[in-house]
mmCIF file of N, CA and C in Angstrom:
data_model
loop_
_atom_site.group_PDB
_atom_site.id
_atom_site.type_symbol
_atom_site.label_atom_id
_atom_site.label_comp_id
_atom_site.label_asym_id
_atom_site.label_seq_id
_atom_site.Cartn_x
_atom_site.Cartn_y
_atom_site.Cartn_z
ATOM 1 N N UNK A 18 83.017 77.587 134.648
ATOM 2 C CA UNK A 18 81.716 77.233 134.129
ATOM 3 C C UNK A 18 81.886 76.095 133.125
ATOM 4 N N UNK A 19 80.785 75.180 133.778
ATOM 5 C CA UNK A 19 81.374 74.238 132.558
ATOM 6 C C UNK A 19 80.259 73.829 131.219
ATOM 7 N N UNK A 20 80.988 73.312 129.696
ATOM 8 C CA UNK A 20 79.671 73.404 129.086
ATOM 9 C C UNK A 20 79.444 72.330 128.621
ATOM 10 N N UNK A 21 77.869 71.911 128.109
ATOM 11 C CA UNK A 21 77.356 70.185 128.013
ATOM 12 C C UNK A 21 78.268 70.132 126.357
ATOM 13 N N UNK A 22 78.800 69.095 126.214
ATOM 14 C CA UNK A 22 78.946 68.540 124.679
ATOM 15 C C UNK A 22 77.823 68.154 123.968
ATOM 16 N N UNK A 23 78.041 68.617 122.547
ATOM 17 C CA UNK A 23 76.923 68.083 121.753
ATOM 18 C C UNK A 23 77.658 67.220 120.705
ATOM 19 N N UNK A 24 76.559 66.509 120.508
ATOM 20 C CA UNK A 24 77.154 65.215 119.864
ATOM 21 C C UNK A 24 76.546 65.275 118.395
ATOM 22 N N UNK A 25 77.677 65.266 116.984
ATOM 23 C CA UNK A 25 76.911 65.391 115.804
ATOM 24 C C UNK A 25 77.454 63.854 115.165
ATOM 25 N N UNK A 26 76.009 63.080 114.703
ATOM 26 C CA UNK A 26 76.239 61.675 114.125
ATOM 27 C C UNK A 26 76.505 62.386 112.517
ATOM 28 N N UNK A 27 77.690 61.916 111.928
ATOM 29 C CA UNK A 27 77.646 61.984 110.902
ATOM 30 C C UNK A 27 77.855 60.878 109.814
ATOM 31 N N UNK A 28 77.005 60.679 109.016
ATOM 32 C CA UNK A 28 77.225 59.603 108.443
ATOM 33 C C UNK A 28 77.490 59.942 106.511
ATOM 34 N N UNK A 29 78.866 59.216 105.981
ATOM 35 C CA UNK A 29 79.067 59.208 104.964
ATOM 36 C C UNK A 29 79.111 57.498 103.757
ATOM 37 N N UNK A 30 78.590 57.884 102.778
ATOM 38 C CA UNK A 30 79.074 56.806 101.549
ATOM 39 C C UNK A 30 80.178 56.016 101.515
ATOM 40 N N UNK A 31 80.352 54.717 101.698
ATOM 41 C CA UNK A 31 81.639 54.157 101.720
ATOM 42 C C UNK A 31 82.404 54.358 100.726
ATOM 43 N N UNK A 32 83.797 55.318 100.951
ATOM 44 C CA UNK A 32 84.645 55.630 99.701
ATOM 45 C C UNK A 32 85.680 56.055 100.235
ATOM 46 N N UNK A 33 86.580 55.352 99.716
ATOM 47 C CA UNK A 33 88.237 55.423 100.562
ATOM 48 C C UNK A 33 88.580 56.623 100.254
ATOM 49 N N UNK A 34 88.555 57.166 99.412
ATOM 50 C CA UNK A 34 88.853 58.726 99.476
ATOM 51 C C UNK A 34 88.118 59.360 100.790
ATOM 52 N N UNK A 35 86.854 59.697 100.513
ATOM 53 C CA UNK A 35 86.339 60.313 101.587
ATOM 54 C C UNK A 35 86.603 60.160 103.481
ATOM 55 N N UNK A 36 86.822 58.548 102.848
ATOM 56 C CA UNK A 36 87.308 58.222 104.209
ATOM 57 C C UNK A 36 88.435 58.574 105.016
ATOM 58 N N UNK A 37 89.415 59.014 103.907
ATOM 59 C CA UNK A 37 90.880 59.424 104.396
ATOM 60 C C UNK A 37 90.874 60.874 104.820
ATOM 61 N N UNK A 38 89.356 61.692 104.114
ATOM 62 C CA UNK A 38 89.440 62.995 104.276
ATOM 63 C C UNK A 38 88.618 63.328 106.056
ATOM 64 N N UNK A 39 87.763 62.430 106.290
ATOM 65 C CA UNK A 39 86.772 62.537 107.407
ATOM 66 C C UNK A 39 87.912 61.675 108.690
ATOM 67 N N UNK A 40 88.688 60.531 108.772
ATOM 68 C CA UNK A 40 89.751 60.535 109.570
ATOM 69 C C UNK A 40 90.777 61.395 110.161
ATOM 70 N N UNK A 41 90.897 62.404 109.051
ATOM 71 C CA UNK A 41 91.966 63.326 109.130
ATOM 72 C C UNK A 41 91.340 64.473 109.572
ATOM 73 N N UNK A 42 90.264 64.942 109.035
ATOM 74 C CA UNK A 42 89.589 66.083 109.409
ATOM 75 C C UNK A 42 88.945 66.220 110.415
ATOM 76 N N UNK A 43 88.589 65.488 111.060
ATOM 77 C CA UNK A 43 87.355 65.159 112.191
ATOM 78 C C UNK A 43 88.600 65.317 113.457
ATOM 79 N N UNK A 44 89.339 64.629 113.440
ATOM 80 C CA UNK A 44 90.082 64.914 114.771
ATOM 81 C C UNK A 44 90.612 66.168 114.978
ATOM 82 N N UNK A 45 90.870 66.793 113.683
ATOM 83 C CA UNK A 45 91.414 67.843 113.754
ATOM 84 C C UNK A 45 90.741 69.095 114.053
ATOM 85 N N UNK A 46 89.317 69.233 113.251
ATOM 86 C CA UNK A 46 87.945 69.468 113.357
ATOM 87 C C UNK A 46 87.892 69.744 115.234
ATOM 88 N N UNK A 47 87.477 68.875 115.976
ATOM 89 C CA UNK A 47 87.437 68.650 117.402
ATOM 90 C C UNK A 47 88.526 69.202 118.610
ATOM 91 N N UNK A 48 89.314 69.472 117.997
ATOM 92 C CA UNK A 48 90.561 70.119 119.030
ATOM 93 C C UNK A 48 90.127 71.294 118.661
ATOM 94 N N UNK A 49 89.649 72.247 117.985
ATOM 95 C CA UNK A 49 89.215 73.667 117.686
ATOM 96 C C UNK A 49 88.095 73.506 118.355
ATOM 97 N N UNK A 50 86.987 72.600 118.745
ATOM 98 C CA UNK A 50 85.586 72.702 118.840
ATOM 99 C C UNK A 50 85.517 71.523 119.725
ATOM 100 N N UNK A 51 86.288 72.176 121.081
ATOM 101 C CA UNK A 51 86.110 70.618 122.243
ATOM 102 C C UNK A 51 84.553 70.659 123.000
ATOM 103 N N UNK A 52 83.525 71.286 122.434
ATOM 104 C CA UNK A 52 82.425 71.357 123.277
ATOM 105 C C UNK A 52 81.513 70.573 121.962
ATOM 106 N N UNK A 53 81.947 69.807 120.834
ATOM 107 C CA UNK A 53 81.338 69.415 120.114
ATOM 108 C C UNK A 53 82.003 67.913 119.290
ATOM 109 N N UNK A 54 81.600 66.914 119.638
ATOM 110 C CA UNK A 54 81.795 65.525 119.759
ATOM 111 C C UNK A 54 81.488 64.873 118.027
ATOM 112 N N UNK A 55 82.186 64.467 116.777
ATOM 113 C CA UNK A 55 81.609 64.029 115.736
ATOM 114 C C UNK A 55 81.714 62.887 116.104
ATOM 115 N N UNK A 56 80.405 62.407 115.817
ATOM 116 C CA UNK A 56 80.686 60.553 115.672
ATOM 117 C C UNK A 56 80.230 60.108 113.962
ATOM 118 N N UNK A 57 81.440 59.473 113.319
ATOM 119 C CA UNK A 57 81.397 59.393 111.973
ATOM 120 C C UNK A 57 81.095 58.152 111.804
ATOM 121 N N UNK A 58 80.399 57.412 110.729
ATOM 122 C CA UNK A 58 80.452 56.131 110.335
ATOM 123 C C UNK A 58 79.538 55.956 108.770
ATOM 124 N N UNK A 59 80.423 55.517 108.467
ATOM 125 C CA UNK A 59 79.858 55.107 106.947
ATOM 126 C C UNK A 59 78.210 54.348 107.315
ATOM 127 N N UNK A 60 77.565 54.673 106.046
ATOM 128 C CA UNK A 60 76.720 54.554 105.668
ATOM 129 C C UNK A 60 76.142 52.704 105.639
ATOM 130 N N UNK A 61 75.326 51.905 106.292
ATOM 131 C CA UNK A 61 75.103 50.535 106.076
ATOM 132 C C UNK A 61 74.891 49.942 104.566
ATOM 133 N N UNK A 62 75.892 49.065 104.490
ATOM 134 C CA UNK A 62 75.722 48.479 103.188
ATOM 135 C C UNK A 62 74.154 48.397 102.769
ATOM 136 N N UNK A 63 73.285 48.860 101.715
ATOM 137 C CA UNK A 63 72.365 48.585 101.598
ATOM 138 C C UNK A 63 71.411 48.988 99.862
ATOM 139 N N UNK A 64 70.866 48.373 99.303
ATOM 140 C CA UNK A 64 70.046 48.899 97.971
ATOM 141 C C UNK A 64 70.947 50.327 97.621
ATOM 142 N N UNK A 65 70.761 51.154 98.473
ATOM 143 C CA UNK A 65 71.009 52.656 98.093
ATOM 144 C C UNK A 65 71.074 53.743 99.874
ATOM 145 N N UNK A 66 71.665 54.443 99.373
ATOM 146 C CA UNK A 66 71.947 55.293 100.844
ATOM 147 C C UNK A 66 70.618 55.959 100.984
ATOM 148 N N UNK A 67 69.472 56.141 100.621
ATOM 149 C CA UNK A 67 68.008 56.586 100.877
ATOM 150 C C UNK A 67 67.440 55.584 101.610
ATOM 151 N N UNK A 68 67.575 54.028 101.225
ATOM 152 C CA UNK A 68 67.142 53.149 101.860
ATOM 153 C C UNK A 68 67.870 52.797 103.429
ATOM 154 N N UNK A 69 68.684 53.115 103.312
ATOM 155 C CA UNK A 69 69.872 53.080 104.812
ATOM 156 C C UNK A 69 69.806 53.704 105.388
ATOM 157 N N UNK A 70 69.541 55.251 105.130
ATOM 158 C CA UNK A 70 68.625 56.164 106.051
ATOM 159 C C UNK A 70 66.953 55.872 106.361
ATOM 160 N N UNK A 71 66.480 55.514 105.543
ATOM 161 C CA UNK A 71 64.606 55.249 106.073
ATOM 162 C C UNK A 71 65.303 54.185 107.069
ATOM 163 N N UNK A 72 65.291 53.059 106.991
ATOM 164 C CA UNK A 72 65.722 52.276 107.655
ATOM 165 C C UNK A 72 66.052 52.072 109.261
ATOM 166 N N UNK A 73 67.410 53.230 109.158
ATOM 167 C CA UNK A 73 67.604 54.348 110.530
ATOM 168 C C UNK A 73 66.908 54.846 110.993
ATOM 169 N N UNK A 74 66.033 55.357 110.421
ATOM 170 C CA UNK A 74 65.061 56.627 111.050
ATOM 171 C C UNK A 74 64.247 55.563 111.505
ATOM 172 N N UNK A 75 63.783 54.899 111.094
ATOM 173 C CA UNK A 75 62.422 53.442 111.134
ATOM 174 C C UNK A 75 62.979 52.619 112.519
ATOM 175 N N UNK A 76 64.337 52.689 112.149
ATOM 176 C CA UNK A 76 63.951 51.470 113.618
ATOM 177 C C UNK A 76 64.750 52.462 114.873
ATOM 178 N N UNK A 77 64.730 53.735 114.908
ATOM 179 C CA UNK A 77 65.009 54.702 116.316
ATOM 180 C C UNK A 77 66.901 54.796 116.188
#
């Protein structure tokens, strides 16, 4: 039986710390949970991360 993947967008604050923790964790994360796909990417340079999300949501 086979099952659909779900796909979670996750998006974080640009910060080299965090970044080293979501590289490392996410792959590792996914070999426990192969029916569930993270797609990570920092946050668009912008005013503030509230404005980078409306933004997202605004243009689909």
């Amino acid at each position: 039986m086979a099952f659909s993947t779900t796909t979670i967008k996750l998006w974080t604050a640009p910060n080299p710390n965090q970044n080293l923790f979501w590289k490392t964790i996410i792959p590792e994360w996914e070999k426990t949970h192969p029916d569930i796909k993270i797609e990570w990417s920092q946050i668009p340079a912008s005013g503030s991360s509230e404005e980078a999300i409306l933004n997202a949501v605004a243009s689909g």
